[in-house]
Amino acid sequence: MLTEEKIASVKHFLMDLQDRICQRLEAFEPEARFHEDAWQRENGGMGRTRVITGSVIEKGGVNFSHVYGDKLPPSATADRPELAGGSFEAMGVSLVIHPSNPYAPTSHANVRLFVVHKEGMEPVWWFGGGFDLTPYYGFEEDCIQWHQAAADGLAPFGKDYYDRFKRWCDEYFFLKHRQEHRGIGGVFFDDFNELSFDDSFALMQAVGNGYIDAYEPILAKRKDHPFGESERDFQLHRRGRYVEFNLVFDRGTHFGLQSGAGRTESILMSLPPEVKWSYGYEPEAGTPEALLTDYYLTGRDWLNRQG
């Protein structure tokens, strides 16, 4: 049975997770620190939006929110029509880190709990989340390390969770109009309640805790890589794909904007500070830039686990 105490324990973990991730990311910056914008909603809910602009992290945001709503938006009931008309509460940590150096990949993570209350029904709950990596210049060792961290974190819960969530990530973070993966993936899951509440919560914790352990060494390795104007130009073009996905396909963005439960500034925090679109832009064949889409952004099995 879902209790207020269990919901409170999830909230405590998420707020602590936000604190710990911010502390470890701030360690990369000689001077910059996260600016916190704490907010309250009149009809229930609160949040802590934290944004940083530094020399290593060009723009980063690590947000916590806990919001309530009287009516589920269409994005939340598309796959669960029986819940239409129910009230909800949602809490989670969502983050996006856009480094300055084109050789350092953008990273994204999100972990959340969603609870629906509807008259005549027991509360319906599910967890969701994941983490994924979006490089602009590929390094095989980074891809393998990233996916190994995801596999190791999920291993205690069953041998098939990484494989399932890896495929789900590849399918979700896919730009259909480009026929192109957004990045090299990671793990992604949603509507997850197939284990008990406590075990499902533990799985979500493993994903949330695993993000910074996976990303920290990659950022440390790539943040000082030499680059020039051409690499920066390519980074800005590739960031355009990130924007396209978040505005066109991302369920979290759609939920926040449709529900009215979130804050627009916090929802759109994920967008990079600078981006570029050029008509018909294509990298020259055989270059590292072309290798990104030809080799890295193909949904590869980086751990050689399939087949």
Coordinates of C-alpha atoms in Angstrom, one line a residue:
M1 CA 0.0 0.0 0.0
L2 CA 1.3 3.4 -0.9
T3 CA 1.7 5.7 2.1
E4 CA 2.6 9.3 2.6
E5 CA 5.8 8.1 4.4
K6 CA 6.9 6.3 1.3
I7 CA 6.3 9.3 -0.9
A8 CA 8.2 11.4 1.6
S9 CA 11.2 9.0 1.4
V10 CA 11.3 9.4 -2.3
K11 CA 11.2 13.2 -2.0
H12 CA 14.1 13.1 0.5
F13 CA 16.2 11.0 -1.8
L14 CA 15.6 13.2 -4.8
M15 CA 16.5 16.4 -3.0
D16 CA 19.6 14.8 -1.6
L17 CA 20.5 13.6 -5.1
Q18 CA 20.2 17.1 -6.5
D19 CA 22.6 18.3 -3.8
R20 CA 25.2 15.6 -4.4
I21 CA 25.2 16.0 -8.2
C22 CA 25.5 19.8 -7.9
Q23 CA 28.5 19.5 -5.5
R24 CA 30.3 17.1 -7.8
L25 CA 29.7 19.2 -10.9
E26 CA 30.8 22.4 -9.2
A27 CA 34.1 20.8 -8.4
F28 CA 35.0 21.2 -12.1
E29 CA 34.6 24.9 -12.0
P30 CA 37.3 27.2 -10.5
E31 CA 34.8 30.0 -9.7
A32 CA 31.2 29.3 -11.0
R33 CA 28.6 27.9 -8.7
F34 CA 25.0 26.8 -9.2
H35 CA 22.5 29.6 -8.8
E36 CA 19.3 28.4 -7.1
D37 CA 15.8 29.7 -7.9
A38 CA 13.5 28.2 -5.2
W39 CA 9.8 28.5 -6.0
Q40 CA 6.4 27.7 -4.7
R41 CA 3.1 27.1 -6.6
E42 CA -0.1 28.6 -5.3
N43 CA -2.1 25.5 -5.9
G44 CA 0.5 23.1 -4.5
G45 CA 4.0 22.2 -5.1
M46 CA 7.5 23.5 -5.0
G47 CA 10.9 23.2 -6.7
R48 CA 14.5 24.2 -6.7
T49 CA 15.9 25.2 -10.1
R50 CA 19.6 25.3 -10.2
V51 CA 21.6 26.6 -13.1
I52 CA 25.3 27.1 -13.6
T53 CA 27.3 29.0 -16.3
G54 CA 31.1 28.4 -16.1
S55 CA 34.3 27.8 -18.0
V56 CA 33.9 24.0 -18.2
I57 CA 30.1 23.8 -18.2
E58 CA 28.8 26.4 -20.6
K59 CA 25.2 25.8 -19.4
G60 CA 24.0 23.3 -16.9
G61 CA 20.8 22.8 -14.9
V62 CA 19.9 20.4 -12.2
N63 CA 16.3 20.7 -11.2
F64 CA 14.1 19.3 -8.5
S65 CA 10.3 19.7 -8.5
H66 CA 7.3 18.3 -6.7
V67 CA 4.1 19.5 -8.2
Y68 CA 0.4 18.7 -8.0
G69 CA -2.4 19.0 -10.6
D70 CA -6.2 18.6 -10.6
K71 CA -6.3 17.0 -14.1
L72 CA -3.8 14.9 -16.0
P73 CA -2.7 16.4 -19.3
P74 CA -3.1 14.4 -22.6
S75 CA 0.6 13.4 -22.6
A76 CA 0.1 11.5 -19.4
T77 CA -3.1 9.6 -20.4
A78 CA -2.2 8.7 -24.0
D79 CA -1.2 5.2 -22.9
R80 CA -3.5 5.1 -19.8
P81 CA -6.9 6.4 -20.8
E82 CA -8.5 4.9 -17.7
L83 CA -6.7 7.5 -15.6
A84 CA -8.2 10.5 -17.5
G85 CA -9.8 12.9 -15.1
G86 CA -7.6 11.9 -12.2
S87 CA -5.5 14.3 -10.1
F88 CA -1.8 13.8 -9.8
E89 CA 1.4 14.5 -8.0
A90 CA 4.8 14.3 -9.7
M91 CA 8.3 14.7 -8.3
G92 CA 11.7 14.3 -9.8
V93 CA 15.2 15.4 -10.6
S94 CA 15.9 16.4 -14.2
L95 CA 19.3 17.7 -15.4
V96 CA 21.1 18.6 -18.6
I97 CA 24.8 19.5 -18.8
H98 CA 26.2 21.3 -21.9
P99 CA 30.0 21.6 -21.6
S100 CA 31.9 24.3 -23.4
N101 CA 34.4 22.0 -25.1
P102 CA 33.0 20.2 -28.2
Y103 CA 34.9 17.1 -27.3
A104 CA 33.1 16.8 -24.0
P105 CA 29.6 15.3 -24.5
T106 CA 26.3 16.7 -23.3
S107 CA 24.6 14.6 -20.7
H108 CA 21.1 14.2 -19.5
A109 CA 19.5 12.4 -16.6
N110 CA 16.0 12.2 -15.1
V111 CA 14.5 10.2 -12.3
R112 CA 10.9 10.6 -11.1
L113 CA 7.9 9.3 -9.3
F114 CA 4.3 9.8 -10.6
V115 CA 1.2 9.2 -8.5
V116 CA -2.4 9.4 -9.8
H117 CA -5.4 9.8 -7.5
K118 CA -8.8 9.0 -8.9
E119 CA -12.1 8.4 -7.0
G120 CA -12.9 4.8 -6.7
M121 CA -9.4 3.6 -7.3
E122 CA -6.3 2.9 -5.2
P123 CA -3.5 5.4 -6.0
V124 CA -1.7 4.4 -9.1
W125 CA 2.1 5.0 -9.1
W126 CA 5.0 4.5 -11.3
F127 CA 8.7 5.4 -11.6
G128 CA 10.7 6.6 -14.6
G129 CA 14.0 7.9 -15.6
G130 CA 17.3 7.1 -17.1
F131 CA 20.5 8.8 -18.4
D132 CA 21.9 9.3 -21.9
L133 CA 25.0 10.8 -23.5
T134 CA 25.2 13.0 -26.5
P135 CA 28.7 13.4 -27.9
Y136 CA 29.8 15.7 -30.7
Y137 CA 33.0 13.8 -31.3
G138 CA 33.0 10.1 -30.5
F139 CA 35.4 8.1 -28.3
E140 CA 34.7 4.4 -28.0
E141 CA 36.2 4.1 -24.5
D142 CA 33.7 6.7 -23.3
C143 CA 30.8 4.9 -24.9
I144 CA 31.8 1.6 -23.3
Q145 CA 32.4 3.1 -19.9
W146 CA 29.0 4.9 -20.0
H147 CA 27.1 1.8 -20.9
Q148 CA 29.1 -0.4 -18.5
A149 CA 28.2 1.9 -15.6
A150 CA 24.5 1.6 -16.6
A151 CA 24.7 -2.2 -16.8
D152 CA 26.5 -2.5 -13.5
G153 CA 24.0 -0.3 -11.7
L154 CA 21.0 -2.4 -12.9
A155 CA 22.6 -5.8 -12.5
P156 CA 21.3 -6.4 -8.9
F157 CA 17.7 -6.1 -10.1
G158 CA 17.9 -8.7 -12.9
K159 CA 20.1 -9.6 -15.8
D160 CA 17.7 -8.3 -18.5
Y161 CA 17.0 -4.7 -17.2
Y162 CA 20.0 -3.1 -18.8
D163 CA 19.3 -4.7 -22.2
R164 CA 15.6 -3.7 -22.0
F165 CA 16.2 -0.2 -20.9
K166 CA 19.1 0.3 -23.3
R167 CA 16.8 -0.6 -26.2
W168 CA 14.1 1.6 -24.8
C169 CA 16.6 4.5 -24.6
D170 CA 17.7 4.0 -28.2
E171 CA 14.1 3.9 -29.4
Y172 CA 13.0 6.9 -27.3
F173 CA 15.8 9.3 -28.0
F174 CA 15.4 9.0 -31.8
L175 CA 14.6 11.9 -34.1
K176 CA 12.1 10.3 -36.5
H177 CA 12.1 13.2 -38.9
R178 CA 15.9 12.9 -39.2
Q179 CA 16.0 9.1 -38.9
E180 CA 18.8 9.7 -36.5
H181 CA 19.6 8.8 -32.9
R182 CA 20.1 11.8 -30.6
G183 CA 23.2 10.4 -28.9
I184 CA 24.8 7.1 -28.0
G185 CA 22.0 6.3 -25.5
G186 CA 22.2 4.8 -22.1
V187 CA 19.2 3.6 -20.3
F188 CA 15.6 4.8 -20.1
F189 CA 12.4 3.5 -18.5
D190 CA 9.0 4.8 -17.8
D191 CA 5.7 3.7 -16.3
F192 CA 7.7 1.3 -14.1
N193 CA 5.8 -0.6 -11.3
E194 CA 6.5 -4.2 -12.1
L195 CA 8.4 -4.7 -8.9
S196 CA 7.2 -3.8 -5.4
F197 CA 7.2 -0.1 -4.5
D198 CA 10.3 -0.4 -2.4
D199 CA 12.2 -2.4 -5.1
S200 CA 11.1 -0.1 -7.9
F201 CA 12.3 2.8 -5.8
A202 CA 15.6 1.1 -5.3
L203 CA 16.0 0.6 -9.0
M204 CA 15.3 4.3 -9.6
Q205 CA 17.9 5.2 -6.9
A206 CA 20.5 3.0 -8.7
V207 CA 19.9 4.9 -11.9
G208 CA 19.9 8.3 -10.2
N209 CA 23.1 7.6 -8.3
G210 CA 24.8 6.0 -11.3
Y211 CA 24.6 9.1 -13.5
I212 CA 27.3 11.2 -11.9
D213 CA 29.6 8.2 -11.4
A214 CA 29.3 7.5 -15.2
Y215 CA 29.7 11.1 -16.3
E216 CA 32.3 12.6 -14.0
P217 CA 35.3 10.7 -15.5
I218 CA 34.3 11.4 -19.1
L219 CA 33.9 15.2 -18.4
A220 CA 37.3 15.2 -16.6
K221 CA 39.0 13.5 -19.5
R222 CA 37.5 15.7 -22.3
K223 CA 37.1 19.1 -20.8
D224 CA 40.6 20.4 -21.8
H225 CA 40.8 18.7 -25.2
P226 CA 42.3 21.2 -27.8
F227 CA 39.7 22.5 -30.3
G228 CA 39.2 25.3 -32.8
E229 CA 36.5 27.2 -34.6
S230 CA 35.5 24.3 -36.9
E231 CA 34.9 22.0 -33.9
R232 CA 32.9 24.7 -32.2
D233 CA 30.8 25.2 -35.3
F234 CA 30.0 21.5 -35.6
Q235 CA 29.1 21.4 -31.9
L236 CA 26.6 24.2 -32.5
H237 CA 25.0 22.4 -35.4
R238 CA 24.7 19.2 -33.5
R239 CA 23.1 21.0 -30.6
G240 CA 20.3 21.9 -33.0
R241 CA 19.4 18.2 -33.0
Y242 CA 19.2 18.3 -29.2
V243 CA 16.7 21.2 -29.4
E244 CA 14.6 19.5 -32.1
F245 CA 14.2 16.4 -29.9
N246 CA 13.3 18.2 -26.7
L247 CA 10.7 20.4 -28.4
V248 CA 9.2 17.9 -30.7
F249 CA 9.3 14.5 -29.0
D250 CA 10.3 14.8 -25.3
R251 CA 7.4 13.6 -23.0
G252 CA 8.7 15.5 -20.0
T253 CA 8.7 18.8 -21.9
H254 CA 5.3 18.2 -23.3
F255 CA 3.9 17.2 -19.8
G256 CA 5.3 20.3 -18.2
L257 CA 4.0 22.7 -20.8
Q258 CA 0.6 21.0 -21.2
S259 CA -0.1 20.5 -17.5
G260 CA 0.7 24.0 -16.4
A261 CA 2.2 22.4 -13.3
G262 CA 5.7 23.3 -14.1
R263 CA 7.6 26.6 -14.7
T264 CA 8.4 27.4 -18.3
E265 CA 11.9 28.6 -17.4
S266 CA 12.7 25.3 -15.6
I267 CA 11.2 23.2 -18.3
L268 CA 13.2 24.8 -21.1
M269 CA 16.4 24.9 -19.0
S270 CA 17.5 21.9 -21.0
L271 CA 18.1 23.9 -24.2
P272 CA 21.7 24.9 -25.0
P273 CA 22.8 28.5 -24.8
E274 CA 24.0 28.7 -28.4
V275 CA 22.9 26.7 -31.3
K276 CA 23.0 26.8 -35.1
W277 CA 21.0 25.6 -38.1
S278 CA 22.3 25.9 -41.6
Y279 CA 20.1 24.8 -44.6
G280 CA 21.2 21.4 -45.9
Y281 CA 24.2 21.2 -43.6
E282 CA 26.2 18.0 -44.0
P283 CA 29.7 17.2 -42.7
E284 CA 32.3 16.1 -45.3
A285 CA 32.5 12.3 -45.8
G286 CA 35.3 10.6 -44.0
T287 CA 35.8 13.3 -41.4
P288 CA 35.4 12.8 -37.6
E289 CA 32.2 14.9 -37.9
A290 CA 30.8 12.4 -40.4
L291 CA 31.9 9.5 -38.3
L292 CA 29.6 10.7 -35.5
T293 CA 26.4 9.8 -37.4
D294 CA 27.9 7.0 -39.5
Y295 CA 29.3 5.1 -36.6
Y296 CA 28.5 6.4 -33.1
L297 CA 24.9 7.4 -33.4
T298 CA 23.6 4.1 -34.7
G299 CA 22.2 2.4 -31.6
R300 CA 25.3 0.2 -31.3
D301 CA 25.7 -2.6 -28.8
W302 CA 28.6 -1.1 -26.9
L303 CA 29.0 -4.0 -24.5
N304 CA 28.6 -6.8 -27.1
R305 CA 25.8 -8.3 -25.1
Q306 CA 23.3 -9.0 -27.9
G307 CA 23.5 -11.7 -30.5

